[in-house]
Short mmCIF file of C-alpha atoms and ligand atoms in Angstrom, two decimals:
data_model
loop_
_atom_site.label_atom_id
_atom_site.label_comp_id
_atom_site.label_asym_id
_atom_site.label_seq_id
_atom_site.Cartn_x
_atom_site.Cartn_y
_atom_site.Cartn_z
CA UNK A 1332 -22.09 -9.37 5.17
CA UNK A 1333 -20.32 -6.31 3.84
CA UNK A 1334 -21.53 -2.93 5.11
CA UNK A 1335 -23.10 -0.90 2.32
CA UNK A 1336 -21.27 2.28 3.35
CA UNK A 1337 -17.93 0.69 4.13
CA UNK A 1338 -14.78 1.72 2.26
CA UNK A 1339 -14.07 -0.26 -0.89
CA UNK A 1340 -10.42 0.77 -1.03
CA UNK A 1341 -8.38 1.03 2.17
CA UNK A 1342 -4.77 2.18 2.08
CA UNK A 1343 -2.48 1.72 5.08
CA UNK A 1344 0.74 3.38 6.20
CA UNK A 1345 2.06 0.57 8.38
CA UNK A 1346 4.08 2.51 10.94
CA UNK A 1347 5.55 1.60 14.30
CA UNK A 1348 7.36 -1.69 13.65
CA UNK A 1349 10.68 -0.36 14.91
CA UNK A 1350 9.24 1.05 18.15
CA UNK A 1351 7.25 -2.14 18.75
CA UNK A 1352 10.47 -4.17 18.63
CA UNK A 1353 12.52 -1.67 20.63
CA UNK A 1354 9.89 -1.62 23.39
CA UNK A 1355 10.56 -5.34 23.72
CA UNK A 1356 14.32 -4.94 23.65
CA UNK A 1357 14.47 -6.66 20.27
CA UNK A 1358 16.09 -5.59 16.98
CA UNK A 1359 13.96 -3.42 14.67
CA UNK A 1360 13.78 -6.18 12.07
CA UNK A 1361 11.80 -8.28 14.54
CA UNK A 1362 9.12 -5.60 14.36
CA UNK A 1363 9.06 -5.79 10.58
CA UNK A 1364 8.61 -9.57 10.75
CA UNK A 1365 5.73 -9.14 13.20
CA UNK A 1366 4.32 -6.48 10.84
CA UNK A 1367 4.43 -8.87 7.89
CA UNK A 1368 2.28 -11.34 9.85
CA UNK A 1369 -0.31 -8.58 10.36
CA UNK A 1370 -0.43 -7.94 6.63
CA UNK A 1371 -1.63 -11.49 6.20
CA UNK A 1372 -4.24 -11.12 8.95
CA UNK A 1373 -5.60 -7.88 7.51
CA UNK A 1374 -5.76 -9.25 3.95
CA UNK A 1375 -7.76 -12.19 5.29
CA UNK A 1376 -10.10 -9.83 7.16
CA UNK A 1377 -10.98 -7.79 4.06
CA UNK A 1378 -13.77 -9.89 2.48
CA UNK A 1379 -15.89 -9.92 5.67
CA UNK A 1380 -15.48 -6.14 5.90
CA UNK A 1381 -16.50 -5.53 2.29
CA UNK A 1382 -13.04 -4.18 1.45
CA UNK A 1383 -12.16 -5.09 -2.12
CA UNK A 1384 -8.90 -3.14 -2.48
CA UNK A 1385 -6.14 -3.01 0.12
CA UNK A 1386 -2.99 -1.01 -0.52
CA UNK A 1387 -0.08 -1.16 1.93
CA UNK A 1388 3.01 1.04 2.16
CA UNK A 1389 5.88 -1.41 2.60
CA UNK A 1390 8.94 0.63 1.59
CA UNK A 1391 9.20 4.28 0.61
CA UNK A 1392 11.63 6.06 -1.68
CA UNK A 1393 12.97 7.65 1.53
CA UNK A 1394 13.46 4.35 3.41
CA UNK A 1395 16.82 3.79 1.65
CA UNK A 1396 18.20 6.29 4.21
CA UNK A 1397 17.91 3.63 6.93
CA UNK A 1398 20.95 1.58 7.96
CA UNK A 1399 22.27 -0.79 5.35
CA UNK A 1400 21.42 -3.77 7.56
CA UNK A 1401 17.79 -2.69 8.06
CA UNK A 1402 17.34 -2.11 4.32
CA UNK A 1403 18.91 -5.48 3.48
CA UNK A 1404 16.76 -7.16 6.15
CA UNK A 1405 13.59 -5.60 4.73
CA UNK A 1406 14.47 -6.67 1.17
CA UNK A 1407 15.07 -10.21 2.39
CA UNK A 1408 11.73 -10.09 4.23
CA UNK A 1409 9.91 -9.02 1.03
CA UNK A 1410 11.48 -11.94 -0.88
CA UNK A 1411 10.56 -14.34 1.91
CA UNK A 1412 7.03 -12.98 2.12
CA UNK A 1413 6.47 -13.56 -1.61
CA UNK A 1414 7.99 -17.03 -1.43
CA UNK A 1415 5.96 -18.09 1.61
CA UNK A 1416 2.65 -16.43 0.85
CA UNK A 1417 2.31 -16.93 -2.91
CA UNK A 1418 0.43 -20.21 -2.71
CA UNK A 1419 -2.12 -19.01 -0.12
CA UNK A 1420 -2.60 -15.67 -1.86
CA UNK A 1421 -3.42 -17.53 -5.05
CA UNK A 1422 -5.75 -19.97 -3.29
CA UNK A 1423 -7.54 -17.19 -1.40
CA UNK A 1424 -8.44 -15.21 -4.52
CA UNK A 1425 -6.00 -12.37 -3.84
CA UNK A 1426 -4.67 -10.48 -6.84
CA UNK A 1427 -1.31 -8.95 -5.93
CA UNK A 1428 0.25 -5.97 -7.65
CA UNK A 1429 3.18 -3.74 -6.80
CA UNK A 1430 3.51 0.01 -7.22
CA UNK A 1431 6.69 2.05 -6.99
CA UNK A 1432 9.89 2.34 -9.00
CA UNK A 1433 11.40 -1.10 -9.59
CA UNK A 1434 14.64 0.26 -11.07
CA UNK A 1435 16.47 0.45 -7.73
CA UNK A 1436 15.23 -2.94 -6.47
CA UNK A 1437 17.42 -6.00 -6.95
CA UNK A 1438 16.75 -8.20 -9.97
CA UNK A 1439 15.85 -11.26 -7.94
CA UNK A 1440 13.16 -9.41 -6.00
CA UNK A 1441 11.76 -7.79 -9.16
CA UNK A 1442 11.54 -11.20 -10.83
CA UNK A 1443 9.62 -12.58 -7.84
CA UNK A 1444 7.27 -9.57 -7.90
CA UNK A 1445 6.62 -10.05 -11.63
CA UNK A 1446 5.96 -13.76 -11.11
CA UNK A 1447 3.53 -13.16 -8.23
CA UNK A 1448 1.64 -10.57 -10.26
CA UNK A 1449 1.34 -13.02 -13.13
CA UNK A 1450 0.46 -15.97 -10.89
CA UNK A 1451 -2.43 -14.12 -9.25
CA UNK A 1452 -3.58 -12.16 -12.30
CA UNK A 1453 -6.87 -14.06 -12.68
CA UNK A 1454 -7.89 -13.49 -9.05
CA UNK A 1455 -10.56 -10.93 -8.24
CA UNK A 1456 -11.72 -11.47 -4.66
CA UNK A 1457 -9.27 -9.05 -3.04
CA UNK A 1458 -6.85 -6.70 -4.75
CA UNK A 1459 -3.71 -6.33 -2.65
CA UNK A 1460 -1.35 -3.61 -3.82
CA UNK A 1461 2.06 -3.39 -2.20
CA UNK A 1462 3.91 -0.08 -2.46
CA UNK A 1463 7.62 -0.91 -2.69
CA UNK A 1464 10.19 1.80 -3.33
CA UNK A 1465 7.16 4.04 -3.68
CA UNK A 1466 6.91 7.81 -3.25
CA UNK A 1467 3.96 9.92 -4.37
CA UNK A 1468 6.10 12.70 -5.82
CA UNK A 1469 8.37 10.21 -7.56
CA UNK A 1470 5.31 8.49 -9.04
CA UNK A 1471 3.89 11.78 -10.40
CA UNK A 1472 7.31 12.71 -11.81
CA UNK A 1473 7.71 9.32 -13.54
CA UNK A 1474 4.15 9.54 -14.89
CA UNK A 1475 4.77 13.06 -16.19
CA UNK A 1476 7.95 11.94 -17.92
CA UNK A 1477 6.11 9.11 -19.72
CA UNK A 1478 3.29 11.47 -20.64
CA UNK A 1479 5.80 14.02 -22.01
CA UNK A 1480 7.42 11.31 -24.16
CA UNK A 1481 3.99 10.43 -25.58
CA UNK A 1482 3.32 14.11 -26.34
CA UNK A 1483 6.73 14.41 -28.02
CA UNK A 1484 5.99 11.27 -30.06
CA UNK A 1485 2.69 12.76 -31.21
CA UNK A 1486 0.58 10.11 -29.43
CA UNK A 1487 -1.09 12.72 -27.23
CA UNK A 1488 -2.03 16.36 -27.83
CA UNK A 1489 -1.20 18.81 -24.99
CA UNK A 1490 -4.74 20.22 -25.22
CA UNK A 1491 -6.12 16.78 -24.32
CA UNK A 1492 -4.14 16.45 -21.09
CA UNK A 1493 -6.36 16.61 -18.04
CA UNK A 1494 -6.30 15.04 -14.61
CA UNK A 1495 -7.80 11.80 -15.89
CA UNK A 1496 -5.05 11.60 -18.51
CA UNK A 1497 -2.32 11.91 -15.90
CA UNK A 1498 -4.09 9.36 -13.67
CA UNK A 1499 -3.71 6.81 -16.48
CA UNK A 1500 0.08 7.22 -16.35
CA UNK A 1501 0.32 6.69 -12.60
CA UNK A 1502 1.43 3.36 -11.10
CA UNK A 1503 -2.09 3.07 -9.68
CA UNK A 1504 -3.89 3.32 -13.06
CA UNK A 1505 -5.64 0.00 -12.34
CA UNK A 1506 -6.98 1.11 -8.93
CA UNK A 1507 -9.90 3.23 -7.75
CA UNK A 1508 -8.91 6.09 -5.43
CA UNK A 1509 -8.66 5.11 -1.75
CA UNK A 1510 -11.74 5.83 0.36
CA UNK A 1511 -9.84 5.57 3.61
CA UNK A 1512 -6.16 5.98 4.49
CA UNK A 1513 -5.07 4.61 7.87
CA UNK A 1514 -1.77 5.43 9.54
CA UNK A 1515 -0.75 3.54 12.64
CA UNK A 1516 1.60 4.50 15.50
CA UNK A 1517 0.28 7.97 16.35
CA UNK A 1518 2.08 9.93 13.62
CA UNK A 1519 -0.27 12.29 11.78
CA UNK A 1520 1.42 12.78 8.42
CA UNK A 1521 1.10 11.42 4.90
CA UNK A 1522 4.79 10.74 4.19
CA UNK A 1523 4.49 10.91 0.40
CA UNK A 1524 1.88 8.12 0.19
CA UNK A 1525 -0.72 8.21 -2.63
CA UNK A 1526 -0.61 12.01 -2.80
CA UNK A 1527 -2.63 12.31 -6.00
CA UNK A 1528 -5.04 9.47 -5.29
CA UNK A 1529 -5.99 10.56 -1.74
CA UNK A 1530 -7.41 13.94 -2.74
CA UNK A 1531 -10.82 13.01 -1.27
CA UNK A 1532 -9.86 10.15 1.03
CA UNK A 1533 -10.84 10.05 4.67
CA UNK A 1534 -7.92 9.70 7.10
CA UNK A 1535 -7.62 7.77 10.34
CA UNK A 1536 -4.50 8.29 12.44
CA UNK A 1537 -4.48 5.76 15.24
CA UNK A 1538 -2.11 5.15 18.16
CA UNK A 1539 -1.81 1.38 17.69
CA UNK A 1540 1.61 0.25 16.44
CA UNK A 1541 1.38 -1.75 13.21
CA UNK A 1542 2.38 -5.14 14.73
CA UNK A 1543 -0.54 -4.71 17.18
CA UNK A 1544 -3.02 -3.87 14.42
CA UNK A 1545 -5.32 -6.87 14.66
CA UNK A 1546 -8.42 -7.69 12.61
CA UNK A 1547 -10.47 -6.35 15.57
CA UNK A 1548 -8.70 -2.99 15.48
CA UNK A 1549 -9.23 -2.93 11.70
CA UNK A 1550 -12.97 -3.53 12.21
CA UNK A 1551 -13.14 -0.67 14.75
CA UNK A 1552 -11.41 1.75 12.38
CA UNK A 1553 -13.78 0.76 9.56
CA UNK A 1554 -16.67 1.34 11.97
CA UNK A 1555 -15.46 4.94 12.55
CA UNK A 1556 -15.44 5.46 8.80
CA UNK A 1557 -19.17 4.74 8.67
CA UNK A 1558 -19.79 7.90 10.68
CA UNK A 1559 -17.95 10.13 8.18
CA UNK A 1560 -19.94 12.42 5.92
CA UNK A 1561 -18.16 12.37 2.56
CA UNK A 1562 -19.20 15.26 0.30
CA UNK A 1563 -16.37 15.37 -2.26
CA UNK A 1564 -16.54 19.16 -2.25
CA UNK A 1565 -20.29 19.28 -2.89
CA UNK A 1566 -23.15 20.25 -0.59
CA UNK A 1567 -25.66 17.64 0.59
CA UNK A 1568 -29.20 18.45 -0.50
C1 FPP B 1958 7.44 1.54 9.25
O1 FPP B 1958 7.73 1.29 10.60
C2 FPP B 1958 7.45 0.28 8.51
C3 FPP B 1958 8.23 0.03 7.41
C4 FPP B 1958 9.15 1.00 6.81
C5 FPP B 1958 8.21 -1.30 6.77
C6 FPP B 1958 6.87 -1.90 6.56
C7 FPP B 1958 7.04 -3.32 6.31
C8 FPP B 1958 6.29 -4.31 6.81
C9 FPP B 1958 5.10 -4.14 7.63
C10 FPP B 1958 6.72 -5.69 6.57
C11 FPP B 1958 6.29 -6.46 5.46
C12 FPP B 1958 5.32 -5.97 4.49
C13 FPP B 1958 4.92 -6.76 3.47
C14 FPP B 1958 3.92 -6.30 2.51
C15 FPP B 1958 5.49 -8.08 3.30
P1 FPP B 1958 9.03 1.92 11.23
O2 FPP B 1958 10.14 0.98 11.06
O3 FPP B 1958 9.27 3.28 10.64
O4 FPP B 1958 8.64 2.04 12.72
P2 FPP B 1958 9.16 3.16 13.74
O5 FPP B 1958 8.54 4.46 13.30
O6 FPP B 1958 8.62 2.68 15.05
O7 FPP B 1958 10.64 3.18 13.70
#
């Protein structure tokens, strides 16, 4: 049964794939493939943990700076993941959505993303959001641009713009804010992930490399969350 105080929305910065592969004398892409298998395992673990929303950082706006072969390998992996997993995601009640700027992604991948979103749009058991070509600053800038166009078109009055207004223009407008953000591989930084949405999130930075992040490790991290005292800026009375 789901824990009453468990996080409803968990967001994960899946770091350490490259090091995991290099430690084994294998190419970095091997680590990404092993990482993709963990995504499946963690999605499957969510219902038993009471996690309704899972958001994973798969490719950042900065990841284009990697070698051309790693970027191409990752894009191929995303296409393969969609192709291979679509049927099970649908059958398992997973609703998949993507956040990030699609403009720089290749047309074939974007078409597959659109189709998977449509295919799973009636599902409601787990909401899996994949951040692809995503950056928090880029998201806020794109949202602000759309909002400015609406102001210029007279659809929105400047005096009515507040934080909830901007939130509706973000890629994540369909999601609640994350309760818990996990980063694997021992790095303690946010790397431009869900900057706006994580204002009151709890963070867990753990040493485990992403390809070693099993359902058991996930359960342990969620257990730590239960001990947190979330006050959202208020004082407990
Ligand atoms: C960071 O590790 C990981 C990435 C940039 C890619 C994440 C992608 C996956 C886990 C694969 C598939 C995901 C889906 C949703 C299909 P890193 O390469 O920076 O590791 P390092 O810090 O050890 O070099």
